[in-house]
Amino acid sequence: MIVAIDGPAASGKGTIAKKLAEYFNLSYLDTGVLYRAVALQMLTKGMNEKDSQSAEKVARQVSIASIDHTGIRTRAVSDLASKIAAIPGVRQELLTRQRRFAQNPDPGKDGAVLDGRDIGTVVCPHADFKIFIIADLEIRAKRRWKELLQSDPTVIYCEVLEEMRSRDERDTNRKDAPLAVTLGALVIDTSNKSIDVSFNEAKNWILSRRF
Ligand code: CDP
């Protein structure tokens, strides 16, 4: 069974995906990590999004199994990740890896759950279940701000809000694989819901359609 989960930043999709993976015994892939890994390497090498050929080259070398998660959650990485995610060659490189993951879950697992922006539309258009997680921009920005405060007490809420607004806009308006709800997806608005309530909604929807 393949579950595709999409949605904007800090909507809660990762947490819900992880809980679904545990409940249904599925392998889990946070696909944003791939884009972040490319962005981090580019930042380290002093490259920017204008250098699309180098971005593609870096993407070609990414291997899901060996991604180092250290330093990939910074604001600079988030920003560059969403810029290089608009480069078709980068997306193409990462697409093959994501599809391979979805089609080859770890031994003993009953399938895979992937979360990102284009899982239900492009990566796994034939997924058994598609879920789209949304939440108000201000609420998502507040969630992300609180996360970032843990490692940097000087982070300013308004800046996080503006960065998230720009990222939403780029992810939604790019030509290649934009963030979009796909037909037949369950839409969950987590703005005023706890993780448990949102997770149960997703879980019960899958259970009610499973056989
Ligand atoms: O964790 P957060 O929701 O903030 O972002 P993420 O899922 O780690 O994704 C970082 C960036 O990668 C996004 O802003 C997208 O531009 C890009 N991305 C994408 O284009 N397609 C995906 N399937 C996953 C991420």
Tab-separated table of C-alpha atoms and ligand atoms in Angstrom:
chain	number	residue	atom	x	y	z
A	1	MET	CA	0.000	0.000	0.000
A	2	ILE	CA	1.269	3.467	-0.882
A	3	VAL	CA	0.152	6.594	0.975
A	4	ALA	CA	0.920	10.021	-0.535
A	5	ILE	CA	0.839	13.029	1.777
A	6	ASP	CA	1.262	16.570	0.517
A	7	GLY	CA	0.958	20.031	1.972
A	8	PRO	CA	2.759	23.293	2.709
A	9	ALA	CA	5.502	23.833	5.303
A	10	ALA	CA	4.652	23.166	8.950
A	11	SER	CA	1.175	21.919	8.100
A	12	GLY	CA	1.783	18.797	10.206
A	13	LYS	CA	2.224	16.419	7.273
A	14	GLY	CA	5.488	14.941	8.526
A	15	THR	CA	4.130	14.106	11.961
A	16	ILE	CA	0.963	12.588	10.522
A	17	ALA	CA	2.993	10.630	7.944
A	18	LYS	CA	5.273	9.190	10.631
A	19	LYS	CA	2.307	8.110	12.742
A	20	LEU	CA	0.615	6.503	9.735
A	21	ALA	CA	3.870	4.693	8.913
A	22	GLU	CA	3.968	3.266	12.407
A	23	TYR	CA	0.281	2.311	12.491
A	24	PHE	CA	0.170	0.648	9.054
A	25	ASN	CA	3.743	-0.764	9.164
A	26	LEU	CA	5.027	1.306	6.230
A	27	SER	CA	8.460	2.646	5.270
A	28	TYR	CA	8.517	6.427	5.584
A	29	LEU	CA	10.232	9.038	3.413
A	30	ASP	CA	10.234	12.772	4.081
A	31	THR	CA	10.982	13.850	0.492
A	32	GLY	CA	11.762	17.429	1.540
A	33	VAL	CA	14.988	16.059	3.010
A	34	LEU	CA	16.258	15.329	-0.517
A	35	TYR	CA	15.744	18.933	-1.638
A	36	ARG	CA	17.253	20.150	1.621
A	37	ALA	CA	20.318	17.916	1.171
A	38	VAL	CA	20.925	19.417	-2.282
A	39	ALA	CA	20.485	22.957	-0.913
A	40	LEU	CA	22.842	22.383	2.016
A	41	GLN	CA	25.593	21.031	-0.214
A	42	MET	CA	25.179	23.989	-2.545
A	43	LEU	CA	25.377	26.474	0.320
A	44	THR	CA	28.497	24.745	1.615
A	45	LYS	CA	30.078	25.083	-1.815
A	46	GLY	CA	29.019	28.714	-2.174
A	47	MET	CA	26.577	28.041	-5.038
A	48	ASN	CA	23.161	29.604	-5.535
A	49	GLU	CA	19.949	28.698	-7.395
A	50	LYS	CA	21.086	30.467	-10.562
A	51	ASP	CA	23.657	27.740	-11.075
A	52	SER	CA	21.103	25.155	-12.234
A	53	GLN	CA	23.635	22.811	-13.824
A	54	SER	CA	25.571	22.510	-10.590
A	55	ALA	CA	22.297	21.986	-8.722
A	56	GLU	CA	21.457	19.081	-11.033
A	57	LYS	CA	24.913	17.632	-10.537
A	58	VAL	CA	24.551	17.794	-6.755
A	59	ALA	CA	21.077	16.214	-6.993
A	60	ARG	CA	22.507	13.361	-9.087
A	61	GLN	CA	24.807	12.454	-6.213
A	62	VAL	CA	22.127	12.362	-3.505
A	63	SER	CA	21.451	8.957	-2.028
A	64	ILE	CA	18.491	8.576	0.334
A	65	ALA	CA	20.315	6.067	2.528
A	66	SER	CA	23.283	8.308	3.209
A	67	ILE	CA	21.719	11.747	3.709
A	68	ASP	CA	23.225	13.539	6.713
A	69	HIS	CA	20.407	15.344	8.532
A	70	THR	CA	22.765	17.690	10.397
A	71	GLY	CA	22.148	21.306	9.487
A	72	ILE	CA	19.362	20.719	6.963
A	73	ARG	CA	16.605	22.468	8.973
A	74	THR	CA	18.015	26.006	8.935
A	75	ARG	CA	16.128	28.919	7.355
A	76	ALA	CA	18.816	29.373	4.693
A	77	VAL	CA	18.481	25.731	3.662
A	78	SER	CA	14.652	25.953	3.596
A	79	ASP	CA	14.851	29.005	1.374
A	80	LEU	CA	17.369	27.594	-1.101
A	81	ALA	CA	15.621	24.182	-1.117
A	82	SER	CA	12.426	25.772	-2.411
A	83	LYS	CA	14.401	27.716	-5.051
A	84	ILE	CA	16.314	24.730	-6.423
A	85	ALA	CA	13.085	22.660	-6.217
A	86	ALA	CA	11.822	24.753	-9.144
A	87	ILE	CA	14.633	23.505	-11.410
A	88	PRO	CA	13.200	20.693	-13.605
A	89	GLY	CA	16.543	18.834	-13.854
A	90	VAL	CA	16.826	18.713	-10.061
A	91	ARG	CA	13.271	17.395	-9.703
A	92	GLN	CA	13.898	14.764	-12.377
A	93	GLU	CA	16.995	13.460	-10.577
A	94	LEU	CA	15.194	13.246	-7.246
A	95	LEU	CA	12.019	11.805	-8.778
A	96	THR	CA	13.657	8.492	-9.707
A	97	ARG	CA	14.943	8.034	-6.154
A	98	GLN	CA	11.548	8.761	-4.612
A	99	ARG	CA	9.750	6.350	-6.951
A	100	ARG	CA	12.304	3.637	-6.248
A	101	PHE	CA	11.713	4.141	-2.523
A	102	ALA	CA	7.927	3.911	-2.933
A	103	GLN	CA	8.185	0.750	-5.003
A	104	ASN	CA	10.743	-0.989	-2.780
A	105	PRO	CA	9.703	-0.650	0.851
A	106	ASP	CA	12.073	-2.056	3.492
A	107	PRO	CA	11.819	-5.839	4.039
A	108	GLY	CA	8.994	-6.690	6.414
A	109	LYS	CA	7.069	-3.498	5.635
A	110	ASP	CA	3.644	-3.472	3.997
A	111	GLY	CA	4.263	-0.478	1.742
A	112	ALA	CA	5.427	3.113	1.935
A	113	VAL	CA	4.256	6.550	2.955
A	114	LEU	CA	5.925	9.589	1.393
A	115	ASP	CA	5.341	13.213	2.260
A	116	GLY	CA	6.171	16.307	0.219
A	117	ARG	CA	4.566	18.659	-2.284
A	118	ASP	CA	4.016	16.521	-5.408
A	119	ILE	CA	3.672	12.979	-4.097
A	120	GLY	CA	0.014	12.480	-5.060
A	121	THR	CA	0.355	14.375	-8.335
A	122	VAL	CA	3.757	13.337	-9.746
A	123	VAL	CA	5.812	10.937	-7.622
A	124	CYS	CA	3.048	8.418	-6.856
A	125	PRO	CA	0.012	9.347	-8.965
A	126	HIS	CA	-1.309	5.792	-8.451
A	127	ALA	CA	-1.001	5.889	-4.656
A	128	ASP	CA	-3.734	3.951	-2.869
A	129	PHE	CA	-4.427	6.885	-0.559
A	130	LYS	CA	-3.769	10.590	-1.053
A	131	ILE	CA	-3.963	13.074	1.765
A	132	PHE	CA	-3.491	16.854	1.604
A	133	ILE	CA	-2.701	18.635	4.847
A	134	ILE	CA	-3.323	22.365	5.179
A	135	ALA	CA	-3.285	25.001	7.936
A	136	ASP	CA	-3.494	28.801	8.087
A	137	LEU	CA	-0.259	30.574	7.181
A	138	GLU	CA	0.009	32.419	10.527
A	139	ILE	CA	-0.518	29.227	12.493
A	140	ARG	CA	2.108	27.377	10.440
A	141	ALA	CA	4.574	30.246	10.825
A	142	LYS	CA	4.049	30.244	14.596
A	143	ARG	CA	4.717	26.492	14.730
A	144	ARG	CA	7.923	26.854	12.708
A	145	TRP	CA	9.025	29.912	14.730
A	146	LYS	CA	8.688	27.930	17.976
A	147	GLU	CA	10.737	25.065	16.473
A	148	LEU	CA	13.474	27.441	15.325
A	149	LEU	CA	13.565	29.219	18.724
A	150	GLN	CA	14.887	26.025	20.270
A	151	SER	CA	18.187	26.388	18.429
A	152	ASP	CA	18.223	30.185	17.998
A	153	PRO	CA	16.479	32.392	20.608
A	154	THR	CA	16.890	35.487	18.399
A	155	VAL	CA	14.590	34.300	15.580
A	156	ILE	CA	11.911	36.891	14.779
A	157	TYR	CA	8.355	35.687	14.115
A	158	CYS	CA	7.628	38.211	11.328
A	159	GLU	CA	10.681	37.064	9.388
A	160	VAL	CA	9.671	33.418	9.655
A	161	LEU	CA	6.166	34.401	8.500
A	162	GLU	CA	7.522	36.264	5.459
A	163	GLU	CA	9.899	33.446	4.546
A	164	MET	CA	7.065	30.945	4.735
A	165	ARG	CA	4.817	33.160	2.617
A	166	SER	CA	7.509	33.386	-0.087
A	167	ARG	CA	8.151	29.652	0.028
A	168	ASP	CA	4.403	28.871	-0.231
A	169	GLU	CA	4.211	31.157	-3.226
A	170	ARG	CA	7.199	29.591	-4.983
A	171	ASP	CA	6.045	26.028	-4.239
A	172	THR	CA	2.506	26.746	-5.458
A	173	ASN	CA	3.346	28.755	-8.561
A	174	ARG	CA	6.305	26.931	-10.063
A	175	LYS	CA	5.680	25.294	-13.444
A	176	ASP	CA	7.095	21.879	-12.620
A	177	ALA	CA	5.157	19.811	-10.046
A	178	PRO	CA	3.600	22.660	-8.032
A	179	LEU	CA	1.965	22.097	-4.675
A	180	ALA	CA	-1.659	21.234	-5.500
A	181	VAL	CA	-4.537	19.146	-4.176
A	182	THR	CA	-5.154	16.148	-6.371
A	183	LEU	CA	-8.531	14.627	-7.181
A	184	GLY	CA	-9.801	12.176	-4.588
A	185	ALA	CA	-7.458	13.371	-1.846
A	186	LEU	CA	-8.647	13.693	1.727
A	187	VAL	CA	-8.035	17.298	2.837
A	188	ILE	CA	-7.305	17.825	6.527
A	189	ASP	CA	-7.055	21.330	7.975
A	190	THR	CA	-4.862	21.103	11.081
A	191	SER	CA	-5.162	24.814	12.011
A	192	ASN	CA	-7.209	24.135	15.128
A	193	LYS	CA	-6.732	20.405	15.578
A	194	SER	CA	-4.338	18.401	17.700
A	195	ILE	CA	-1.965	15.965	16.027
A	196	ASP	CA	-3.967	13.043	17.472
A	197	VAL	CA	-7.262	14.320	16.051
A	198	SER	CA	-5.679	14.906	12.623
A	199	PHE	CA	-3.931	11.532	12.657
A	200	ASN	CA	-7.162	9.727	13.605
A	201	GLU	CA	-8.990	11.449	10.770
A	202	ALA	CA	-6.362	10.210	8.278
A	203	LYS	CA	-6.159	6.731	9.811
A	204	ASN	CA	-9.933	6.210	9.936
A	205	TRP	CA	-10.337	7.426	6.357
A	206	ILE	CA	-7.771	4.873	5.165
A	207	LEU	CA	-9.329	2.088	7.255
A	208	SER	CA	-12.798	2.853	5.873
A	209	ARG	CA	-11.533	2.529	2.287
A	210	ARG	CA	-8.920	-0.123	2.682
A	211	PHE	CA	-10.643	-3.190	1.251
B	1	CDP	O1	9.625	20.850	6.381
B	1	CDP	P1	8.973	21.835	5.450
B	1	CDP	O2	7.556	21.485	5.212
B	1	CDP	O3	9.240	23.233	5.822
B	1	CDP	O4	9.697	21.698	4.035
B	1	CDP	P2	10.195	20.382	3.336
B	1	CDP	O5	9.080	19.412	3.177
B	1	CDP	O6	11.421	19.884	4.033
B	1	CDP	O7	10.569	20.903	1.867
B	1	CDP	C1	11.545	21.908	1.645
B	1	CDP	C2	11.323	22.436	0.255
B	1	CDP	O8	11.583	21.385	-0.677
B	1	CDP	C3	9.892	22.881	-0.047
B	1	CDP	O9	9.672	24.247	0.246
B	1	CDP	C4	9.739	22.577	-1.523
B	1	CDP	O10	10.134	23.647	-2.323
B	1	CDP	C5	10.687	21.420	-1.763
B	1	CDP	N1	9.988	20.146	-1.927
B	1	CDP	C6	9.437	19.872	-3.158
B	1	CDP	O11	9.475	20.706	-4.059
B	1	CDP	N2	8.843	18.682	-3.401
B	1	CDP	C7	8.767	17.755	-2.447
B	1	CDP	N3	8.183	16.578	-2.707
B	1	CDP	C8	9.295	18.020	-1.163
B	1	CDP	C9	9.897	19.233	-0.922
